[in-house]
Amino acid sequence: MNRNDLRRVDLNLLIVFETLMHERSVTRAAEKLFLGQPAISAALSRLRNLFDDPLFVRTGRSMEPTARAIEIFALLSPALDSISTAVSRASEFNPATSTSVFRIGLSDDVEFALLPLLLKRLRAEAPGIVLVVRRVNYILMPPLLASGEISVGVSYTSDLPANAKRKVLRRSRPKLLRADTMPGAMSLDDFCERPHALVSFAGDLSGFIDTELEKMGRKRHVVLAVPQFNGLSTLLAGTDIIATVPDYTAEALTAAGGVRAEDPPLEVQSFELHMAWRGAQDNDPGERWLRSRIQMFFGDPDSL
């Protein structure tokens, strides 16, 4: 197919194909694209004629891509990113007058401790924009970026989509949070004997602290696991329960009063807080503006 032949290819069909590759379901693809299921089915029929291949084979409730579909997707996805980038570069962005909708992903600790300051700046510079925040972690970030449900995310990350970009915003060290009035720093023995609260998105009862303690032949006793940081200081108040949280989260919790923070009585590695974004929107003027503000208010130059 030469470039003149591309005139008979509907770009919307390629968007449908990419969405089907992500969702593996006509129903979910229709919901994602705000279209009816008949429209997606019709588009799939046209795609099969275009590529002369079934593209998807139903297996139970899922639609598995054929070898040809996988081959097409590997070539098509970066091409669509390039098209999106080319179009974005042609646009201008004025924060004072923009009414753009930005969809970002934040881990709970970031949303609780760092988002308020960012939001004040965004409201001052761009009062007409809309900010949609999705909850992410290292598991949820890759698929949300790959599908375009978020354009940028801030969390601890591991694997990311091939076309995503990543930058370290800060290196965070854990702090021990306590609400008791006992003087002095806590010893390791006291730390292991005291009941612990754990903030866990998935409801786990162990974390990186337990890994470090296990190396020392020690254990702690977790008596409470909650899904978010908001309200943690209230839960600790009036009890002997302690918690280990990121330093920037500890700063936000202690500022509200009722708890104090100190270094934990064991050596714990620092963690990198990352900003990751879609490569397709790397040069989008609005997205570049947003990322610059995220770096300004989420980043910590002293730790980099």
C-alpha positions as semicolon CSV with decimal commas, in nm:
position;residue;x (nm);y (nm);z (nm)
1;M;0,000;0,000;0,000
2;N;0,145;0,339;-0,100
3;R;0,061;0,676;0,053
4;N;-0,211;0,749;-0,203
5;D;-0,384;0,427;-0,097
6;L;-0,400;0,559;0,259
7;R;-0,680;0,789;0,148
8;R;-0,923;0,495;0,164
9;V;-0,823;0,408;0,522
10;D;-1,045;0,557;0,792
11;L;-0,825;0,665;1,085
12;N;-1,118;0,597;1,319
13;L;-1,092;0,229;1,228
14;L;-0,734;0,221;1,351
15;I;-0,837;0,380;1,680
16;V;-1,103;0,110;1,720
17;F;-0,845;-0,158;1,645
18;E;-0,603;-0,021;1,903
19;T;-0,879;-0,004;2,165
20;L;-0,985;-0,362;2,091
21;M;-0,626;-0,473;2,137
22;H;-0,624;-0,315;2,481
23;E;-0,972;-0,420;2,592
24;R;-1,017;-0,758;2,415
25;S;-1,392;-0,694;2,427
26;V;-1,640;-0,524;2,193
27;T;-1,846;-0,413;2,495
28;R;-1,555;-0,252;2,679
29;A;-1,418;-0,096;2,360
30;A;-1,759;0,058;2,294
31;E;-1,769;0,202;2,646
32;K;-1,415;0,338;2,616
33;L;-1,487;0,509;2,284
34;F;-1,839;0,622;2,380
35;L;-1,987;0,428;2,089
36;G;-2,255;0,162;2,060
37;Q;-2,164;-0,204;2,030
38;P;-2,309;-0,226;1,675
39;A;-2,073;0,053;1,566
40;I;-1,770;-0,134;1,707
41;S;-1,885;-0,460;1,546
42;A;-1,925;-0,284;1,211
43;A;-1,580;-0,128;1,245
44;L;-1,431;-0,469;1,325
45;S;-1,589;-0,612;1,010
46;R;-1,433;-0,334;0,802
47;L;-1,097;-0,391;0,972
48;R;-1,109;-0,760;0,884
49;N;-1,171;-0,670;0,520
50;L;-0,896;-0,409;0,525
51;F;-0,631;-0,644;0,665
52;D;-0,775;-0,965;0,514
53;D;-0,750;-1,137;0,851
54;P;-0,994;-1,234;1,130
55;L;-0,780;-1,020;1,368
56;F;-0,963;-1,150;1,680
57;V;-1,084;-1,498;1,774
58;R;-1,335;-1,539;2,056
59;T;-1,220;-1,764;2,341
60;G;-1,482;-1,771;2,615
61;R;-1,560;-1,413;2,714
62;S;-1,241;-1,272;2,570
63;M;-1,127;-1,191;2,217
64;E;-0,774;-1,314;2,152
65;P;-0,576;-1,138;1,877
66;T;-0,438;-1,337;1,587
67;A;-0,067;-1,336;1,502
68;R;-0,142;-1,085;1,226
69;A;-0,324;-0,854;1,471
70;I;-0,026;-0,863;1,709
71;E;0,206;-0,778;1,419
72;I;-0,015;-0,489;1,308
73;F;-0,046;-0,353;1,663
74;A;0,332;-0,347;1,711
75;L;0,364;-0,124;1,404
76;L;0,044;0,075;1,444
77;S;0,067;0,190;1,807
78;P;0,387;0,399;1,768
79;A;0,254;0,532;1,435
80;L;-0,063;0,660;1,605
81;D;0,156;0,813;1,876
82;S;0,352;0,998;1,607
83;I;0,031;1,126;1,446
84;S;-0,095;1,245;1,784
85;T;0,235;1,421;1,854
86;A;0,233;1,590;1,513
87;V;-0,118;1,723;1,567
88;S;-0,037;1,834;1,923
89;R;0,265;2,031;1,810
90;A;0,043;2,234;1,582
91;S;-0,177;2,345;1,869
92;E;-0,117;2,622;2,120
93;F;-0,189;2,624;2,491
94;N;-0,278;2,926;2,699
95;P;-0,341;2,824;3,060
96;A;-0,532;3,143;3,139
97;T;-0,800;3,070;2,876
98;S;-0,780;2,692;2,838
99;T;-1,078;2,468;2,914
100;S;-0,883;2,145;2,858
101;V;-0,954;1,829;3,057
102;F;-0,641;1,668;3,203
103;R;-0,659;1,309;3,325
104;I;-0,384;1,217;3,569
105;G;-0,308;0,921;3,791
106;L;-0,184;0,965;4,150
107;S;-0,098;0,717;4,420
108;D;-0,285;0,773;4,746
109;D;0,015;0,919;4,931
110;V;0,075;1,170;4,651
111;E;-0,291;1,268;4,627
112;F;-0,314;1,322;5,002
113;A;0,015;1,499;5,070
114;L;0,113;1,677;4,747
115;L;-0,197;1,740;4,536
116;P;-0,340;2,030;4,746
117;L;-0,045;2,261;4,672
118;L;-0,048;2,171;4,303
119;L;-0,421;2,232;4,280
120;K;-0,387;2,584;4,422
121;R;-0,127;2,667;4,157
122;L;-0,335;2,519;3,875
123;R;-0,644;2,712;3,986
124;A;-0,441;3,035;3,989
125;E;-0,285;2,983;3,646
126;A;-0,561;2,796;3,463
127;P;-0,902;2,848;3,627
128;G;-1,088;2,700;3,330
129;I;-0,922;2,359;3,311
130;V;-1,070;2,038;3,450
131;L;-0,851;1,793;3,644
132;V;-0,963;1,429;3,663
133;V;-0,764;1,223;3,915
134;R;-0,746;0,844;3,899
135;R;-0,599;0,630;4,177
136;V;-0,289;0,440;4,060
137;N;-0,007;0,227;4,191
138;Y;0,276;0,040;4,020
139;I;0,028;-0,223;3,896
140;L;-0,244;0,011;3,766
141;M;-0,019;0,275;3,610
142;P;0,096;0,082;3,296
143;P;-0,248;-0,018;3,161
144;L;-0,398;0,325;3,231
145;L;-0,114;0,494;3,042
146;A;-0,125;0,241;2,759
147;S;-0,500;0,285;2,707
148;G;-0,483;0,665;2,730
149;E;-0,715;0,679;3,031
150;I;-0,447;0,896;3,193
151;S;-0,183;1,106;3,019
152;V;0,053;1,133;3,316
153;G;0,086;0,956;3,649
154;V;0,283;0,997;3,971
155;S;0,364;0,692;4,180
156;Y;0,635;0,439;4,247
157;T;0,665;0,251;3,918
158;S;0,832;-0,058;3,780
159;D;0,742;-0,172;3,428
160;L;0,583;0,080;3,193
161;P;0,447;0,069;2,836
162;A;0,718;0,076;2,570
163;N;0,621;0,426;2,453
164;A;0,603;0,579;2,804
165;K;0,858;0,819;2,947
166;R;0,960;0,843;3,312
167;K;1,138;1,089;3,539
168;V;1,238;1,076;3,906
169;L;1,059;1,351;4,102
170;R;1,207;1,286;4,446
171;R;1,371;1,026;4,666
172;S;1,165;0,965;4,975
173;R;1,265;0,818;5,309
174;P;1,015;0,662;5,551
175;K;0,921;0,828;5,879
176;L;0,779;0,675;6,194
177;L;0,445;0,826;6,290
178;R;0,326;0,810;6,652
179;A;0,057;0,975;6,863
180;D;0,178;0,882;7,214
181;T;0,344;1,125;7,455
182;M;0,639;0,905;7,553
183;P;0,962;1,110;7,534
184;G;1,265;1,016;7,328
185;A;1,316;0,825;7,007
186;M;1,181;0,472;6,980
187;S;1,419;0,178;7,010
188;L;1,412;-0,117;6,772
189;D;1,275;-0,341;7,049
190;D;0,991;-0,099;7,115
191;F;0,931;-0,066;6,742
192;C;0,886;-0,442;6,705
193;E;0,670;-0,475;7,017
194;R;0,430;-0,190;6,937
195;P;0,119;-0,253;6,722
196;H;0,149;-0,116;6,368
197;A;-0,090;0,036;6,117
198;L;-0,025;-0,018;5,748
199;V;-0,160;0,177;5,452
200;S;-0,218;-0,080;5,180
201;F;-0,408;-0,029;4,854
202;A;-0,454;-0,407;4,814
203;G;-0,515;-0,489;5,182
204;D;-0,176;-0,653;5,237
205;L;-0,051;-0,703;5,594
206;S;0,318;-0,671;5,513
207;G;0,541;-0,430;5,329
208;F;0,899;-0,315;5,280
209;I;0,946;-0,264;5,657
210;D;0,876;-0,633;5,714
211;T;1,134;-0,724;5,450
212;E;1,400;-0,518;5,628
213;L;1,306;-0,657;5,968
214;E;1,323;-1,012;5,834
215;K;1,683;-0,950;5,726
216;M;1,756;-0,870;6,092
217;G;1,568;-1,172;6,222
218;R;1,296;-0,947;6,365
219;K;0,919;-0,911;6,316
220;R;0,650;-0,652;6,381
221;H;0,280;-0,692;6,454
222;V;0,037;-0,523;6,213
223;V;-0,304;-0,474;6,373
224;L;-0,461;-0,234;6,121
225;A;-0,454;-0,205;5,741
226;V;-0,634;0,086;5,576
227;P;-0,654;0,177;5,203
228;Q;-0,560;0,545;5,227
229;F;-0,355;0,796;5,425
230;N;-0,636;1,042;5,482
231;G;-0,754;1,001;5,841
232;L;-0,451;0,799;5,956
233;S;-0,357;1,050;6,228
234;T;-0,712;1,035;6,365
235;L;-0,691;0,656;6,381
236;L;-0,360;0,668;6,569
237;A;-0,479;0,931;6,817
238;G;-0,530;0,796;7,169
239;T;-0,367;0,460;7,089
240;D;-0,021;0,305;7,104
241;I;-0,039;0,215;6,734
242;I;0,244;0,342;6,515
243;A;0,282;0,368;6,137
244;T;0,566;0,406;5,889
245;V;0,488;0,646;5,603
246;P;0,675;0,842;5,331
247;D;0,843;1,158;5,461
248;Y;0,625;1,397;5,259
249;T;0,312;1,220;5,385
250;A;0,440;1,244;5,742
251;E;0,489;1,618;5,694
252;A;0,126;1,660;5,585
253;L;-0,006;1,445;5,871
254;T;0,198;1,615;6,143
255;A;0,100;1,960;6,013
256;A;-0,260;1,879;6,104
257;G;-0,153;1,801;6,463
258;G;-0,208;1,505;6,692
259;V;0,090;1,300;6,573
260;R;0,465;1,345;6,552
261;A;0,723;1,196;6,319
262;E;1,075;1,064;6,369
263;D;1,326;0,843;6,190
264;P;1,251;0,472;6,228
265;P;1,502;0,275;6,440
266;L;1,633;0,075;6,144
267;E;1,808;0,149;5,818
268;V;1,555;0,158;5,535
269;Q;1,634;0,238;5,171
270;S;1,492;0,546;5,006
271;F;1,228;0,513;4,734
272;E;1,205;0,697;4,405
273;L;0,879;0,874;4,330
274;H;0,831;0,879;3,953
275;M;0,637;1,085;3,704
276;A;0,547;0,878;3,396
277;W;0,368;0,999;3,086
278;R;0,258;0,886;2,743
279;G;0,520;0,928;2,473
280;A;0,247;1,037;2,233
281;Q;0,192;1,349;2,442
282;D;0,554;1,427;2,516
283;N;0,544;1,747;2,310
284;D;0,182;1,845;2,367
285;P;0,199;2,208;2,492
286;G;-0,073;2,160;2,754
287;E;0,074;1,836;2,883
288;R;0,421;1,989;2,899
289;W;0,279;2,275;3,105
290;L;0,106;2,032;3,341
291;R;0,418;1,817;3,383
292;S;0,624;2,126;3,462
293;R;0,382;2,217;3,741
294;I;0,381;1,861;3,874
295;Q;0,760;1,866;3,885
296;M;0,752;2,205;4,055
297;F;0,518;2,099;4,337
298;F;0,579;1,724;4,366
299;G;0,953;1,732;4,315
300;D;1,215;1,781;4,582
301;P;1,539;1,924;4,440
302;D;1,722;1,862;4,769
303;S;1,676;1,486;4,735
304;L;1,788;1,450;4,372
